[in-house]
């Protein structure tokens, strides 16, 4: 029986993972805590085998007033939680970083491989990278550090761009037909991946993703299909969107290119239990 402590009591991944482990009632005990105030420092971590650290600011902000907060929460709090975990005998510390440490998506094909050096383009990405760099040195035979850099995570109840696209898929008769490729990760695939990482007592840097790259336009069409709607993909708007994409980050976020080279995401056990079609059905049902 493994005892797991999740930091970030209200996080989407944390709630989803806790629910996922209900499928294995005799194998895991899960608690969660909030790190919003300093009361967590009084919590005894010594009774836990694993700390899954999910507390952090998850969205990207360009407001310079927020910069200090990002570093305080995403970097400093992570390092503090990891140090406490190590001192109090936790065996494995899992940190949820992000593909954002490699910078933004691109209007042209962009493939991240094992030689790609992280180049954050904003303080969200930089705060995540500095958190990684702060907890790496804590690694030891008795304290295994896991860093996960997932791409865009989606699933039922997720936030971000996916629900906006899903809403568009149900309302619009037409949608831009643009060729792009994105690495994405369905929440069930992520939860299963974390569970396997825990069972295998792993350490290191990991890049989980779905089996398939996602084309935004085709995904929108698939969402519409799941709802029994018809949506036509057209190239009429492509020249305008291409120009706008150079100026507006949102356009690039939706239609940009950013993928992990496939072999980076291979793992000794199968965690990719949902293909794209099934994941959309589960998300939209």
Tab-separated table of C-alpha atoms in Angstrom:
chain	number	residue	atom	x	y	z
A	1	UNK	CA	0.000	0.000	0.000
A	2	UNK	CA	1.615	3.241	-1.172
A	3	UNK	CA	0.829	6.498	0.603
A	4	UNK	CA	0.684	9.549	-1.671
A	5	UNK	CA	0.455	13.214	-0.731
A	6	UNK	CA	-0.752	15.614	-3.427
A	7	UNK	CA	0.120	19.286	-3.082
A	8	UNK	CA	-2.403	21.510	-4.811
A	9	UNK	CA	-5.653	20.273	-3.334
A	10	UNK	CA	-7.855	21.924	-5.972
A	11	UNK	CA	-5.693	21.279	-9.038
A	12	UNK	CA	-7.289	19.674	-12.084
A	13	UNK	CA	-4.563	17.035	-12.335
A	14	UNK	CA	-4.651	16.345	-8.600
A	15	UNK	CA	-8.400	15.773	-8.466
A	16	UNK	CA	-8.271	13.668	-11.625
A	17	UNK	CA	-5.407	11.534	-10.315
A	18	UNK	CA	-7.089	10.958	-6.974
A	19	UNK	CA	-10.228	9.808	-8.796
A	20	UNK	CA	-8.133	7.607	-11.105
A	21	UNK	CA	-6.625	5.762	-8.147
A	22	UNK	CA	-10.103	4.875	-6.909
A	23	UNK	CA	-9.846	2.109	-9.506
A	24	UNK	CA	-7.188	0.554	-7.253
A	25	UNK	CA	-8.665	0.866	-3.728
A	26	UNK	CA	-6.315	-1.661	-2.130
A	27	UNK	CA	-3.079	-0.260	-3.523
A	28	UNK	CA	-2.958	3.456	-2.724
A	29	UNK	CA	-3.856	5.855	0.055
A	30	UNK	CA	-4.117	9.459	-1.148
A	31	UNK	CA	-4.229	12.715	0.801
A	32	UNK	CA	-4.061	16.247	-0.562
A	33	UNK	CA	-3.115	19.601	0.940
A	34	UNK	CA	-3.164	23.217	-0.128
A	35	UNK	CA	0.025	25.277	-0.007
A	36	UNK	CA	-1.787	28.609	-0.207
A	37	UNK	CA	-0.687	29.615	3.281
A	38	UNK	CA	2.168	28.540	5.542
A	39	UNK	CA	0.133	26.002	7.534
A	40	UNK	CA	1.369	23.191	5.246
A	41	UNK	CA	4.819	23.567	6.765
A	42	UNK	CA	3.445	22.024	9.963
A	43	UNK	CA	2.202	18.967	8.075
A	44	UNK	CA	4.180	15.792	8.780
A	45	UNK	CA	5.382	14.346	5.468
A	46	UNK	CA	7.127	11.389	7.086
A	47	UNK	CA	4.132	9.080	6.688
A	48	UNK	CA	4.142	9.349	2.881
A	49	UNK	CA	6.082	7.405	0.273
A	50	UNK	CA	5.408	9.868	-2.549
A	51	UNK	CA	4.764	13.594	-2.836
A	52	UNK	CA	3.090	14.600	-6.104
A	53	UNK	CA	3.748	18.318	-6.324
A	54	UNK	CA	1.063	20.071	-8.363
A	55	UNK	CA	0.732	23.346	-6.468
A	56	UNK	CA	1.550	26.257	-8.743
A	57	UNK	CA	0.261	28.926	-11.098
A	58	UNK	CA	-0.815	27.057	-14.203
A	59	UNK	CA	-1.747	29.782	-16.675
A	60	UNK	CA	0.542	32.014	-18.731
A	61	UNK	CA	0.444	35.714	-17.881
A	62	UNK	CA	2.252	38.590	-19.571
A	63	UNK	CA	1.505	41.003	-16.744
A	64	UNK	CA	4.909	42.086	-15.387
A	65	UNK	CA	3.308	42.643	-11.973
A	66	UNK	CA	2.804	38.868	-11.761
A	67	UNK	CA	6.447	37.939	-12.377
A	68	UNK	CA	7.550	37.836	-8.740
A	69	UNK	CA	4.511	35.737	-7.827
A	70	UNK	CA	5.344	33.157	-10.509
A	71	UNK	CA	8.846	32.674	-9.170
A	72	UNK	CA	7.639	32.622	-5.581
A	73	UNK	CA	4.983	29.969	-6.250
A	74	UNK	CA	6.313	27.902	-9.155
A	75	UNK	CA	9.996	27.918	-8.201
A	76	UNK	CA	10.508	28.729	-4.527
A	77	UNK	CA	7.527	26.767	-3.216
A	78	UNK	CA	8.519	23.728	-5.275
A	79	UNK	CA	12.069	23.728	-3.923
A	80	UNK	CA	10.824	24.232	-0.372
A	81	UNK	CA	8.339	21.348	-0.680
A	82	UNK	CA	11.022	19.076	-2.155
A	83	UNK	CA	13.493	19.872	0.626
A	84	UNK	CA	10.873	19.178	3.290
A	85	UNK	CA	9.978	15.916	1.558
A	86	UNK	CA	13.590	14.770	1.548
A	87	UNK	CA	14.282	15.738	5.164
A	88	UNK	CA	11.149	13.929	6.346
A	89	UNK	CA	11.894	10.677	4.543
A	90	UNK	CA	9.663	10.786	1.459
A	91	UNK	CA	11.052	8.318	-1.109
A	92	UNK	CA	9.850	9.932	-4.359
A	93	UNK	CA	9.086	13.537	-5.312
A	94	UNK	CA	7.184	14.086	-8.561
A	95	UNK	CA	7.137	17.581	-10.038
A	96	UNK	CA	4.793	18.613	-12.836
A	97	UNK	CA	6.748	20.927	-15.104
A	98	UNK	CA	5.659	21.766	-18.667
A	99	UNK	CA	6.595	21.713	-22.348
A	100	UNK	CA	6.501	25.512	-21.959
A	101	UNK	CA	10.154	25.377	-20.789
A	102	UNK	CA	11.000	25.030	-24.507
A	103	UNK	CA	9.288	28.274	-25.417
A	104	UNK	CA	6.256	28.964	-27.584
A	105	UNK	CA	4.794	27.084	-30.505
A	106	UNK	CA	5.828	28.130	-33.997
A	107	UNK	CA	4.066	28.899	-37.260
A	108	UNK	CA	6.449	26.443	-38.922
A	109	UNK	CA	7.124	22.823	-37.960
A	110	UNK	CA	8.794	22.578	-34.553
A	111	UNK	CA	10.006	19.269	-33.135
A	112	UNK	CA	11.599	18.965	-29.695
A	113	UNK	CA	14.076	16.115	-29.344
A	114	UNK	CA	16.412	14.947	-26.582
A	115	UNK	CA	19.055	17.457	-27.717
A	116	UNK	CA	16.740	20.481	-27.619
A	117	UNK	CA	17.860	22.982	-24.989
A	118	UNK	CA	15.048	24.632	-22.968
A	119	UNK	CA	14.576	28.291	-23.919
A	120	UNK	CA	11.610	29.702	-21.983
A	121	UNK	CA	9.967	32.698	-23.626
A	122	UNK	CA	8.119	33.961	-20.532
A	123	UNK	CA	8.399	33.941	-16.764
A	124	UNK	CA	5.916	31.075	-16.467
A	125	UNK	CA	8.237	28.794	-18.423
A	126	UNK	CA	11.325	30.178	-16.724
A	127	UNK	CA	9.853	29.687	-13.239
A	128	UNK	CA	9.159	26.025	-14.087
A	129	UNK	CA	12.668	25.506	-15.447
A	130	UNK	CA	14.280	27.134	-12.423
A	131	UNK	CA	12.175	24.906	-10.161
A	132	UNK	CA	13.548	21.864	-12.011
A	133	UNK	CA	17.091	23.140	-11.597
A	134	UNK	CA	16.443	23.739	-7.896
A	135	UNK	CA	15.244	20.213	-7.103
A	136	UNK	CA	17.663	18.196	-9.290
A	137	UNK	CA	20.529	18.484	-6.759
A	138	UNK	CA	18.332	16.946	-4.036
A	139	UNK	CA	18.337	13.593	-5.857
A	140	UNK	CA	19.866	10.659	-3.960
A	141	UNK	CA	19.506	6.886	-3.672
A	142	UNK	CA	16.918	7.435	-0.952
A	143	UNK	CA	15.148	10.391	-2.597
A	144	UNK	CA	14.089	9.920	-6.210
A	145	UNK	CA	13.199	13.067	-8.146
A	146	UNK	CA	10.804	12.824	-11.083
A	147	UNK	CA	10.243	15.742	-13.458
A	148	UNK	CA	7.399	15.507	-15.972
A	149	UNK	CA	7.183	17.962	-18.873
A	150	UNK	CA	3.727	17.330	-20.343
A	151	UNK	CA	2.359	19.071	-23.423
A	152	UNK	CA	-1.157	20.553	-23.411
A	153	UNK	CA	-3.349	18.503	-21.063
A	154	UNK	CA	-7.043	18.117	-21.817
A	155	UNK	CA	-10.011	16.156	-20.591
A	156	UNK	CA	-13.426	16.581	-19.044
A	157	UNK	CA	-13.389	19.692	-16.869
A	158	UNK	CA	-10.031	20.950	-18.142
A	159	UNK	CA	-9.317	24.628	-18.619
A	160	UNK	CA	-7.330	26.536	-21.219
A	161	UNK	CA	-7.767	26.495	-24.978
A	162	UNK	CA	-9.403	23.087	-25.355
A	163	UNK	CA	-12.839	24.045	-23.940
A	164	UNK	CA	-12.823	27.166	-26.127
A	165	UNK	CA	-12.200	25.043	-29.201
A	166	UNK	CA	-14.885	22.565	-28.101
A	167	UNK	CA	-17.391	25.390	-27.791
A	168	UNK	CA	-16.453	26.657	-31.257
A	169	UNK	CA	-16.849	23.150	-32.681
A	170	UNK	CA	-20.457	23.011	-31.507
A	171	UNK	CA	-21.445	26.482	-32.688
A	172	UNK	CA	-19.550	27.348	-35.872
A	173	UNK	CA	-20.587	26.100	-39.321
A	174	UNK	CA	-17.054	26.623	-40.643
A	175	UNK	CA	-13.554	26.563	-39.163
A	176	UNK	CA	-10.107	27.397	-40.590
A	177	UNK	CA	-8.368	24.480	-42.280
A	178	UNK	CA	-4.754	24.877	-41.195
A	179	UNK	CA	-1.992	22.283	-41.236
A	180	UNK	CA	-0.301	22.089	-37.861
A	181	UNK	CA	0.913	19.500	-35.364
A	182	UNK	CA	0.635	19.608	-31.581
A	183	UNK	CA	1.638	17.168	-28.896
A	184	UNK	CA	-1.247	16.743	-26.468
A	185	UNK	CA	-1.948	14.521	-23.477
A	186	UNK	CA	-5.345	13.272	-22.346
A	187	UNK	CA	-5.819	13.376	-18.588
A	188	UNK	CA	-6.391	9.593	-18.342
A	189	UNK	CA	-3.108	8.927	-20.134
A	190	UNK	CA	-1.338	11.303	-17.756
A	191	UNK	CA	-2.924	9.747	-14.655
A	192	UNK	CA	-1.948	6.258	-15.773
A	193	UNK	CA	1.574	7.482	-16.519
A	194	UNK	CA	1.951	8.952	-13.013
A	195	UNK	CA	0.593	5.748	-11.472
A	196	UNK	CA	3.173	3.667	-13.359
A	197	UNK	CA	5.980	6.059	-12.406
A	198	UNK	CA	4.992	5.525	-8.776
A	199	UNK	CA	4.701	1.744	-9.072
A	200	UNK	CA	8.088	1.486	-10.799
A	201	UNK	CA	9.740	3.841	-8.287
A	202	UNK	CA	11.272	5.783	-11.164
A	203	UNK	CA	13.386	8.890	-11.215
A	204	UNK	CA	14.415	11.199	-14.048
A	205	UNK	CA	12.944	13.440	-16.724
A	206	UNK	CA	9.871	12.333	-18.692
A	207	UNK	CA	7.903	13.589	-21.710
A	208	UNK	CA	4.543	11.779	-21.877
A	209	UNK	CA	2.203	12.505	-24.795
A	210	UNK	CA	-0.631	10.876	-26.727
A	211	UNK	CA	0.284	8.390	-29.450
A	212	UNK	CA	-0.978	10.772	-32.132
A	213	UNK	CA	0.015	14.321	-32.917
A	214	UNK	CA	-3.032	16.585	-33.131
A	215	UNK	CA	-4.038	18.849	-35.981
A	216	UNK	CA	-6.185	21.608	-34.436
A	217	UNK	CA	-8.621	21.813	-37.344
A	218	UNK	CA	-9.121	18.054	-37.485
A	219	UNK	CA	-9.611	17.928	-33.717
A	220	UNK	CA	-12.326	20.584	-33.916
A	221	UNK	CA	-14.000	18.562	-36.664
A	222	UNK	CA	-13.782	15.435	-34.495
A	223	UNK	CA	-15.346	17.250	-31.527
A	224	UNK	CA	-18.192	18.419	-33.755
A	225	UNK	CA	-18.663	14.866	-35.031
A	226	UNK	CA	-18.906	13.489	-31.495
A	227	UNK	CA	-21.740	15.963	-30.884
A	228	UNK	CA	-23.456	15.038	-34.146
A	229	UNK	CA	-22.652	18.434	-35.653
A	230	UNK	CA	-21.332	19.196	-39.118
A	231	UNK	CA	-18.502	21.672	-39.491
A	232	UNK	CA	-16.738	22.544	-42.721
A	233	UNK	CA	-13.004	23.207	-42.784
A	234	UNK	CA	-12.068	26.012	-45.176
A	235	UNK	CA	-8.784	27.672	-46.172
A	236	UNK	CA	-10.318	31.085	-46.913
A	237	UNK	CA	-9.074	32.663	-43.658
A	238	UNK	CA	-5.581	31.153	-43.768
A	239	UNK	CA	-3.694	34.189	-45.194
A	240	UNK	CA	-5.269	36.505	-42.607
A	241	UNK	CA	-4.588	34.093	-39.745
A	242	UNK	CA	-0.992	33.720	-40.884
A	243	UNK	CA	-0.450	37.480	-40.667
A	244	UNK	CA	-2.332	37.701	-37.363
A	245	UNK	CA	-0.328	34.804	-35.974
A	246	UNK	CA	2.814	36.888	-36.237
A	247	UNK	CA	1.249	39.537	-34.031
A	248	UNK	CA	-1.185	37.664	-31.784
A	249	UNK	CA	0.065	34.963	-29.433
A	250	UNK	CA	-3.414	33.441	-29.149
A	251	UNK	CA	-3.523	32.547	-32.855
A	252	UNK	CA	-0.146	30.890	-32.533
A	253	UNK	CA	-1.255	29.008	-29.417
A	254	UNK	CA	-4.204	27.524	-31.269
A	255	UNK	CA	-2.690	26.892	-34.691
A	256	UNK	CA	1.033	26.789	-33.924
A	257	UNK	CA	3.336	23.770	-34.147
A	258	UNK	CA	4.997	22.192	-31.133
A	259	UNK	CA	5.663	18.465	-30.762
A	260	UNK	CA	7.901	16.067	-28.908
A	261	UNK	CA	9.777	13.637	-31.120
A	262	UNK	CA	7.826	10.410	-30.605
A	263	UNK	CA	10.579	8.236	-29.156
A	264	UNK	CA	11.041	10.685	-26.242
A	265	UNK	CA	7.643	9.639	-24.928
A	266	UNK	CA	8.141	5.875	-25.010
A	267	UNK	CA	7.909	4.132	-21.652
A	268	UNK	CA	8.480	0.578	-20.493
A	269	UNK	CA	4.773	0.154	-19.683
A	270	UNK	CA	1.783	1.248	-21.747
A	271	UNK	CA	0.256	4.420	-20.350
A	272	UNK	CA	-1.414	5.577	-23.576
A	273	UNK	CA	-4.716	3.855	-22.921
A	274	UNK	CA	-6.851	6.439	-24.782
A	275	UNK	CA	-6.477	7.187	-28.465
A	276	UNK	CA	-7.534	10.595	-29.772
A	277	UNK	CA	-11.060	9.583	-30.806
A	278	UNK	CA	-11.793	7.877	-27.479
A	279	UNK	CA	-10.305	10.748	-25.488
A	280	UNK	CA	-12.551	13.261	-27.279
A	281	UNK	CA	-15.601	11.071	-26.680
A	282	UNK	CA	-14.800	10.820	-22.963
A	283	UNK	CA	-14.164	14.554	-22.716
A	284	UNK	CA	-17.319	15.590	-24.563
A	285	UNK	CA	-19.850	13.034	-23.385
